Amino acid sequence: MRILGIESSCDETAAAVYDGSAGLLGNVVSSQVPVHAAYGGVVPELASREHLKTVVPVVEKALADAASGRDAVDGIAVTAGPGLIGSLLVGLCFAKALSYAWEKPLYGVDHLESHVYAVFLEREVAFPYVALLVSGGHTSLFRVAGWGEMGFLGGTLDDAAGEAFDKAAKMMGLGYPGGVAIDRLSQEGDPGRYRFPRAWLSHDSADFSFSGLKTALRTFLSSPEGGAAKVQDVAASFQEAIVDVLAGKALDAAKREGIPRLVLSGGVSANSRLREIALSRGAAAGVEVFLPSKALCTDNAAMVALLGERRMSAGLLSGPELNAYAASRFSR
Ligand code: KG4
Ligand code: ZN
């Protein structure tokens, strides 16, 4: 099947065309970073308005890149949730209207699921695998047994790791979006210079907590030592505290589940240091670590079209009652 995918859950308007035989044919992402940068974070109302402006040209470009007209498309997949409800509704209503007008089937994709299976755009992974989904809104571990078979192992009790990166960058005056800025600065810093706290919780817990780390950074920055510190060293030490816990807990979960495969997904898995230590510690622990390329870690519609293709080929469809949802459907 050839599926048009549409994604608008946060601050990226994206469309892609994925074909079950030919692979990814078109993949367009329009970022709203310049719109939100002045506010230091995503402003939901502005995000919805931007999606309204860009959804049509983004879909048109993806179809043009794929040289796919309406006749070549077999179905439409759209992110239904979780995410910013106003943003989701723009993509969802557009996809519904297109499905009705073109008389093509529709399928609502879960954003977390689409991240966790994005790796299949580049390579096959044997089931089961453990997936770490680490983004601006989520930090969770899953046991993935097959398509649509995701078991929740644990998640953050407070902030998501991406949120911690973004808030830390704001405190350090690095602008928005923060994750990439900290990643870049850290490359010139010493990750062992300062010791920020790691919340391991209990030794067999697959849950995370990053709010204490954020407070520790705030306290440090307002201390005389923090005031005199080199920003590169602070960034590298802060980043190390996050990725140490992410890689450590993900590999522990893989060991506990007895599964020698770990897939990283979500925007924070674009982080250079996380990728490096996940690979090296994975190799030492006998766990094969799968890293999608960076553009497939952050929000995109290729993962939506791929998951839509797999699920619609298996006969799954959504009806006209499909609605957007803000909160995650995964919990213990
Ligand atoms: O998956 P994503 O694009 O959107 C959500 O679903 O949240 O993830 C965005 C998050 C942001 O918090 C951003 O700062 C973080 O991913 N991020 C990074 C890097 N690239 C993006 N964090 C650390 N290092 C990076 N290189
Ligand atoms: Zn995402």
Short mmCIF file of C-alpha atoms and ligand atoms in Angstrom, two decimals:
data_model
loop_
_atom_site.label_atom_id
_atom_site.label_comp_id
_atom_site.label_asym_id
_atom_site.label_seq_id
_atom_site.Cartn_x
_atom_site.Cartn_y
_atom_site.Cartn_z
CA MET A 1 0.00 0.00 0.00
CA ARG A 2 1.04 3.61 -0.52
CA ILE A 3 0.19 5.80 2.46
CA LEU A 4 0.21 9.56 2.96
CA GLY A 5 1.21 10.32 6.57
CA ILE A 6 0.46 13.59 8.38
CA GLU A 7 1.97 14.69 11.73
CA SER A 8 1.11 17.86 13.70
CA SER A 9 1.29 16.83 17.37
CA CYS A 10 3.59 19.61 18.55
CA ASP A 11 5.64 22.24 16.71
CA GLU A 12 6.46 20.46 13.46
CA THR A 13 4.08 20.22 10.52
CA ALA A 14 5.09 17.13 8.58
CA ALA A 15 3.87 14.98 5.70
CA ALA A 16 5.37 11.90 4.07
CA VAL A 17 4.56 9.22 1.54
CA TYR A 18 5.57 5.64 2.36
CA ASP A 19 5.08 2.76 -0.04
CA GLY A 20 5.10 -0.84 1.22
CA SER A 21 7.20 -1.92 -1.80
CA ALA A 22 9.16 1.17 -2.81
CA GLY A 23 9.82 2.56 0.71
CA LEU A 24 9.91 6.23 1.67
CA LEU A 25 9.13 8.42 -1.36
CA GLY A 26 8.60 11.88 0.10
CA ASN A 27 9.31 13.28 3.58
CA VAL A 28 8.75 16.95 4.42
CA VAL A 29 9.12 18.57 7.86
CA SER A 30 8.33 22.23 8.43
CA SER A 31 9.69 23.43 11.77
CA GLN A 32 8.10 26.23 13.78
CA VAL A 33 11.27 26.96 15.77
CA PRO A 34 11.55 30.62 14.62
CA VAL A 35 7.93 31.27 15.71
CA HIS A 36 8.43 29.94 19.25
CA ALA A 37 12.07 30.92 19.84
CA ALA A 38 11.12 34.41 21.06
CA TYR A 39 9.04 32.83 23.86
CA GLY A 40 11.63 30.23 24.92
CA GLY A 41 9.23 27.33 24.33
CA VAL A 42 6.27 26.13 22.31
CA VAL A 43 3.20 28.39 22.59
CA PRO A 44 0.25 26.04 21.91
CA GLU A 45 -2.06 28.60 20.32
CA LEU A 46 0.67 29.84 17.96
CA ALA A 47 1.53 26.22 17.09
CA SER A 48 -2.07 25.50 16.00
CA ARG A 49 -2.14 28.62 13.84
CA GLU A 50 1.16 27.72 12.16
CA HIS A 51 -0.10 24.20 11.42
CA LEU A 52 -3.15 25.76 9.76
CA LYS A 53 -0.90 27.86 7.52
CA THR A 54 1.54 25.11 6.57
CA VAL A 55 -0.40 21.86 6.42
CA VAL A 56 -1.57 22.27 2.80
CA PRO A 57 1.82 23.25 1.27
CA VAL A 58 3.62 20.58 3.32
CA VAL A 59 1.27 17.83 2.12
CA GLU A 60 1.46 19.12 -1.46
CA LYS A 61 5.28 19.07 -1.35
CA ALA A 62 5.42 15.53 0.06
CA LEU A 63 3.07 14.30 -2.69
CA ALA A 64 5.05 16.17 -5.36
CA ASP A 65 8.38 14.78 -4.09
CA ALA A 66 6.86 11.29 -4.18
CA ALA A 67 5.41 11.96 -7.65
CA SER A 68 2.17 10.68 -6.17
CA GLY A 69 -1.19 12.06 -7.11
CA ARG A 70 -4.47 11.23 -5.40
CA ASP A 71 -4.87 8.08 -7.53
CA ALA A 72 -1.54 6.60 -6.38
CA VAL A 73 -2.37 7.00 -2.67
CA ASP A 74 -4.15 4.04 -1.05
CA GLY A 75 -4.80 5.56 2.37
CA ILE A 76 -4.11 8.38 4.83
CA ALA A 77 -2.50 7.97 8.25
CA VAL A 78 -2.52 10.81 10.75
CA THR A 79 -1.22 11.33 14.29
CA ALA A 80 -4.28 11.29 16.58
CA GLY A 81 -2.41 11.78 19.89
CA PRO A 82 -0.91 12.30 22.36
CA GLY A 83 0.19 15.91 21.92
CA LEU A 84 -1.09 19.48 21.94
CA ILE A 85 -4.79 19.11 21.32
CA GLY A 86 -5.16 22.19 19.09
CA SER A 87 -2.18 21.17 16.98
CA LEU A 88 -3.37 17.58 16.66
CA LEU A 89 -6.82 18.73 15.57
CA VAL A 90 -5.41 20.65 12.61
CA GLY A 91 -3.69 17.57 11.13
CA LEU A 92 -6.53 15.25 12.08
CA CYS A 93 -9.32 17.40 10.60
CA PHE A 94 -7.29 17.93 7.45
CA ALA A 95 -6.65 14.19 7.10
CA LYS A 96 -10.32 13.40 7.68
CA ALA A 97 -11.40 15.93 5.06
CA LEU A 98 -8.89 14.53 2.56
CA SER A 99 -10.01 10.98 3.29
CA TYR A 100 -13.62 11.97 2.65
CA ALA A 101 -12.91 14.01 -0.48
CA TRP A 102 -10.52 11.46 -2.01
CA GLU A 103 -12.57 8.48 -0.84
CA LYS A 104 -9.49 6.88 0.74
CA PRO A 105 -9.34 4.97 4.03
CA LEU A 106 -8.06 6.70 7.18
CA TYR A 107 -6.02 5.42 10.12
CA GLY A 108 -5.24 7.31 13.36
CA VAL A 109 -1.68 6.68 14.56
CA ASP A 110 -0.44 6.97 18.15
CA HIS A 111 2.54 9.34 18.30
CA LEU A 112 4.48 7.23 20.80
CA GLU A 113 3.98 4.08 18.73
CA SER A 114 5.13 5.84 15.58
CA HIS A 115 8.40 6.89 17.31
CA VAL A 116 9.03 3.39 18.63
CA TYR A 117 8.67 1.77 15.16
CA ALA A 118 10.48 4.55 13.22
CA VAL A 119 13.63 2.40 13.14
CA PHE A 120 11.92 0.14 10.53
CA LEU A 121 12.23 2.95 7.98
CA GLU A 122 15.92 2.09 7.82
CA ARG A 123 16.27 -1.52 8.93
CA GLU A 124 14.41 -4.52 10.25
CA VAL A 125 14.62 -5.34 13.96
CA ALA A 126 13.63 -8.73 15.32
CA PHE A 127 10.79 -8.80 17.88
CA PRO A 128 10.81 -8.60 20.81
CA TYR A 129 12.92 -5.53 21.54
CA VAL A 130 13.12 -2.97 24.32
CA ALA A 131 12.46 0.61 23.20
CA LEU A 132 13.50 3.78 24.97
CA LEU A 133 11.26 6.64 23.87
CA VAL A 134 12.81 9.88 24.98
CA SER A 135 11.43 13.18 23.72
CA GLY A 136 10.17 16.59 24.80
CA GLY A 137 6.99 15.13 26.23
CA HIS A 138 7.87 11.54 27.11
CA THR A 139 10.54 9.38 28.68
CA SER A 140 9.36 5.78 28.68
CA LEU A 141 10.53 2.21 28.28
CA PHE A 142 8.52 -0.38 26.37
CA ARG A 143 8.74 -4.07 25.62
CA VAL A 144 7.79 -4.32 21.94
CA ALA A 145 6.61 -7.82 21.00
CA GLY A 146 5.20 -7.08 17.53
CA TRP A 147 3.28 -4.48 15.50
CA GLY A 148 0.80 -2.89 17.90
CA GLU A 149 2.10 -4.95 20.81
CA MET A 150 3.80 -2.50 23.14
CA GLY A 151 3.98 -3.18 26.86
CA PHE A 152 4.80 -0.26 29.16
CA LEU A 153 7.77 -0.98 31.44
CA GLY A 154 8.20 2.42 33.08
CA GLY A 155 8.28 6.15 32.53
CA THR A 156 9.13 9.48 34.02
CA LEU A 157 7.49 10.43 37.29
CA ASP A 158 7.92 14.15 36.57
CA ASP A 159 9.76 15.90 33.70
CA ALA A 160 10.61 14.27 30.37
CA ALA A 161 14.31 14.25 29.52
CA GLY A 162 13.80 16.62 26.58
CA GLU A 163 11.94 19.01 28.85
CA ALA A 164 14.90 18.89 31.28
CA PHE A 165 17.29 19.68 28.40
CA ASP A 166 15.09 22.56 27.22
CA LYS A 167 14.62 24.05 30.70
CA ALA A 168 18.34 23.73 31.49
CA ALA A 169 19.22 25.49 28.25
CA LYS A 170 16.84 28.31 29.15
CA MET A 171 18.48 28.64 32.62
CA MET A 172 21.90 28.78 30.95
CA GLY A 173 20.69 31.39 28.45
CA LEU A 174 21.27 29.08 25.47
CA GLY A 175 17.95 29.79 23.77
CA TYR A 176 15.43 27.41 22.29
CA PRO A 177 15.35 24.58 21.38
CA GLY A 178 17.71 23.61 24.16
CA GLY A 179 18.62 19.98 23.54
CA VAL A 180 20.58 20.65 20.38
CA ALA A 181 22.33 23.68 21.94
CA ILE A 182 23.47 21.65 24.97
CA ASP A 183 24.57 18.77 22.74
CA ARG A 184 26.70 21.17 20.63
CA LEU A 185 28.25 23.05 23.57
CA SER A 186 28.98 19.82 25.45
CA GLN A 187 31.35 18.73 22.71
CA GLU A 188 33.78 21.38 23.97
CA GLY A 189 33.19 20.67 27.67
CA ASP A 190 34.34 18.21 30.33
CA PRO A 191 31.47 15.84 31.31
CA GLY A 192 33.24 14.92 34.55
CA ARG A 193 33.89 18.50 35.71
CA TYR A 194 30.73 18.76 37.88
CA ARG A 195 28.75 15.94 39.43
CA PHE A 196 24.99 16.47 39.00
CA PRO A 197 22.60 14.02 40.73
CA ARG A 198 21.27 10.89 39.04
CA ALA A 199 17.85 9.64 40.16
CA TRP A 200 18.18 5.87 39.84
CA LEU A 201 15.13 5.29 42.11
CA SER A 202 15.06 1.64 43.19
CA HIS A 203 17.65 -0.61 41.53
CA ASP A 204 15.11 -2.53 39.41
CA SER A 205 12.88 0.46 38.56
CA ALA A 206 12.27 1.36 34.91
CA ASP A 207 10.91 4.75 36.02
CA PHE A 208 12.76 8.05 35.64
CA SER A 209 12.85 11.39 37.46
CA PHE A 210 14.55 14.55 36.22
CA SER A 211 13.02 17.32 38.33
CA GLY A 212 15.69 17.06 41.07
CA LEU A 213 18.42 17.41 38.46
CA LYS A 214 16.80 20.57 37.17
CA THR A 215 16.68 22.03 40.70
CA ALA A 216 20.32 21.02 41.28
CA LEU A 217 21.33 22.91 38.15
CA ARG A 218 19.39 26.00 39.22
CA THR A 219 21.04 25.94 42.66
CA PHE A 220 24.48 25.41 41.11
CA LEU A 221 24.08 28.26 38.62
CA SER A 222 23.21 30.73 41.38
CA SER A 223 26.18 29.66 43.54
CA PRO A 224 29.60 31.43 43.32
CA GLU A 225 31.13 28.26 41.80
CA GLY A 226 28.35 28.09 39.21
CA GLY A 227 28.71 31.78 38.38
CA ALA A 228 32.38 31.26 37.55
CA ALA A 229 31.96 27.94 35.72
CA LYS A 230 32.69 27.47 32.03
CA VAL A 231 29.32 27.03 30.30
CA GLN A 232 30.68 24.18 28.14
CA ASP A 233 31.62 22.20 31.29
CA VAL A 234 28.23 22.84 32.90
CA ALA A 235 26.42 21.75 29.71
CA ALA A 236 28.57 18.60 29.36
CA SER A 237 28.19 17.65 33.05
CA PHE A 238 24.43 18.24 33.00
CA GLN A 239 24.04 16.26 29.78
CA GLU A 240 26.12 13.42 31.25
CA ALA A 241 23.75 13.13 34.23
CA ILE A 242 20.77 12.69 31.88
CA VAL A 243 22.29 10.30 29.36
CA ASP A 244 23.98 8.20 32.07
CA VAL A 245 20.54 7.44 33.56
CA LEU A 246 18.81 7.01 30.17
CA ALA A 247 21.36 4.54 28.82
CA GLY A 248 21.78 2.79 32.18
CA LYS A 249 18.08 2.24 32.80
CA ALA A 250 17.36 1.22 29.19
CA LEU A 251 20.12 -1.39 29.22
CA ASP A 252 19.06 -2.63 32.68
CA ALA A 253 15.51 -3.06 31.36
CA ALA A 254 16.82 -5.05 28.37
CA LYS A 255 18.78 -7.29 30.74
CA ARG A 256 15.80 -7.75 33.08
CA GLU A 257 13.55 -8.66 30.16
CA GLY A 258 16.20 -11.01 28.79
CA ILE A 259 16.09 -9.22 25.41
CA PRO A 260 19.41 -8.47 23.67
CA ARG A 261 17.99 -5.64 21.51
CA LEU A 262 17.45 -1.98 22.42
CA VAL A 263 15.92 0.61 20.07
CA LEU A 264 16.30 4.33 20.79
CA SER A 265 13.57 6.70 19.62
CA GLY A 266 12.28 10.26 20.08
CA GLY A 267 14.00 13.64 19.77
CA VAL A 268 16.50 13.20 22.63
CA SER A 269 17.86 10.05 20.99
CA ALA A 270 19.40 12.43 18.43
CA ASN A 271 21.78 13.40 21.27
CA SER A 272 25.38 12.59 20.28
CA ARG A 273 26.54 11.57 23.75
CA LEU A 274 23.49 9.35 24.40
CA ARG A 275 24.10 7.59 21.08
CA GLU A 276 27.79 7.11 21.90
CA ILE A 277 27.34 5.64 25.39
CA ALA A 278 24.29 3.53 24.45
CA LEU A 279 26.39 1.90 21.73
CA SER A 280 29.51 1.36 23.85
CA ARG A 281 27.69 0.18 26.99
CA GLY A 282 25.34 -1.94 24.86
CA ALA A 283 28.30 -3.68 23.23
CA ALA A 284 29.82 -4.34 26.66
CA ALA A 285 26.50 -5.77 27.93
CA GLY A 286 25.84 -7.92 24.85
CA VAL A 287 22.84 -5.81 23.83
CA GLU A 288 22.56 -4.71 20.20
CA VAL A 289 21.59 -1.02 20.12
CA PHE A 290 19.60 0.32 17.17
CA LEU A 291 19.84 4.05 16.44
CA PRO A 292 17.60 5.56 13.78
CA SER A 293 19.25 8.45 11.93
CA LYS A 294 18.78 11.76 13.74
CA ALA A 295 16.10 13.11 11.37
CA LEU A 296 13.96 10.05 12.15
CA CYS A 297 14.40 10.50 15.92
CA THR A 298 12.77 13.95 16.01
CA ASP A 299 9.16 14.45 14.94
CA ASN A 300 8.42 13.50 11.33
CA ALA A 301 5.62 12.02 9.25
CA ALA A 302 7.67 9.21 7.68
CA MET A 303 7.14 7.21 10.88
CA VAL A 304 3.40 7.97 10.74
CA ALA A 305 3.11 6.81 7.12
CA LEU A 306 5.16 3.66 7.85
CA LEU A 307 3.07 2.63 10.85
CA GLY A 308 -0.12 3.49 8.93
CA GLU A 309 1.06 1.29 6.04
CA ARG A 310 1.76 -1.68 8.32
CA ARG A 311 -1.52 -1.37 10.23
CA MET A 312 -3.75 -0.63 7.21
CA SER A 313 -2.18 -3.52 5.29
CA ALA A 314 -3.23 -5.67 8.24
CA GLY A 315 -6.82 -4.44 7.80
CA LEU A 316 -6.97 -1.84 10.57
CA LEU A 317 -8.92 1.34 9.80
CA SER A 318 -10.33 4.30 11.71
CA GLY A 319 -13.88 5.53 11.23
CA PRO A 320 -15.24 9.07 11.03
CA GLU A 321 -15.49 9.11 14.84
CA LEU A 322 -11.65 9.24 15.09
CA ASN A 323 -10.74 12.04 17.50
CA ALA A 324 -7.58 13.65 18.85
CA TYR A 325 -6.38 12.88 22.40
CA ALA A 326 -3.91 14.84 24.52
CA ALA A 327 -2.69 12.30 27.09
CA SER A 328 -0.63 9.14 26.65
CA ARG A 329 -2.58 5.88 26.45
CA PHE A 330 0.32 3.91 27.87
CA SER A 331 0.61 3.27 31.57
CA ARG A 332 1.30 0.39 33.87
O1 KG4 B 1 10.42 13.78 19.48
P1 KG4 B 1 10.51 15.26 19.47
O2 KG4 B 1 10.95 15.93 18.19
O3 KG4 B 1 9.15 15.91 19.89
C1 KG4 B 1 8.34 15.40 20.91
O4 KG4 B 1 7.52 14.48 20.62
O5 KG4 B 1 8.53 15.88 22.06
O6 KG4 B 1 11.50 15.67 20.67
C2 KG4 B 1 11.82 17.01 20.93
C3 KG4 B 1 12.79 17.07 22.10
C4 KG4 B 1 13.10 18.49 22.58
O7 KG4 B 1 13.00 18.53 23.99
C5 KG4 B 1 14.54 18.71 22.13
O8 KG4 B 1 15.26 19.60 22.95
C6 KG4 B 1 15.09 17.31 22.21
O9 KG4 B 1 14.04 16.48 21.72
N1 KG4 B 1 16.30 17.13 21.36
C7 KG4 B 1 17.52 16.88 21.86
C8 KG4 B 1 18.40 16.83 20.75
N2 KG4 B 1 17.68 17.03 19.62
C9 KG4 B 1 16.38 17.21 20.01
N3 KG4 B 1 17.94 16.72 23.13
C10 KG4 B 1 19.25 16.49 23.33
N4 KG4 B 1 20.17 16.43 22.32
C11 KG4 B 1 19.78 16.59 21.03
N5 KG4 B 1 20.69 16.53 20.05
ZN ZN B 2 7.67 13.15 19.21
#
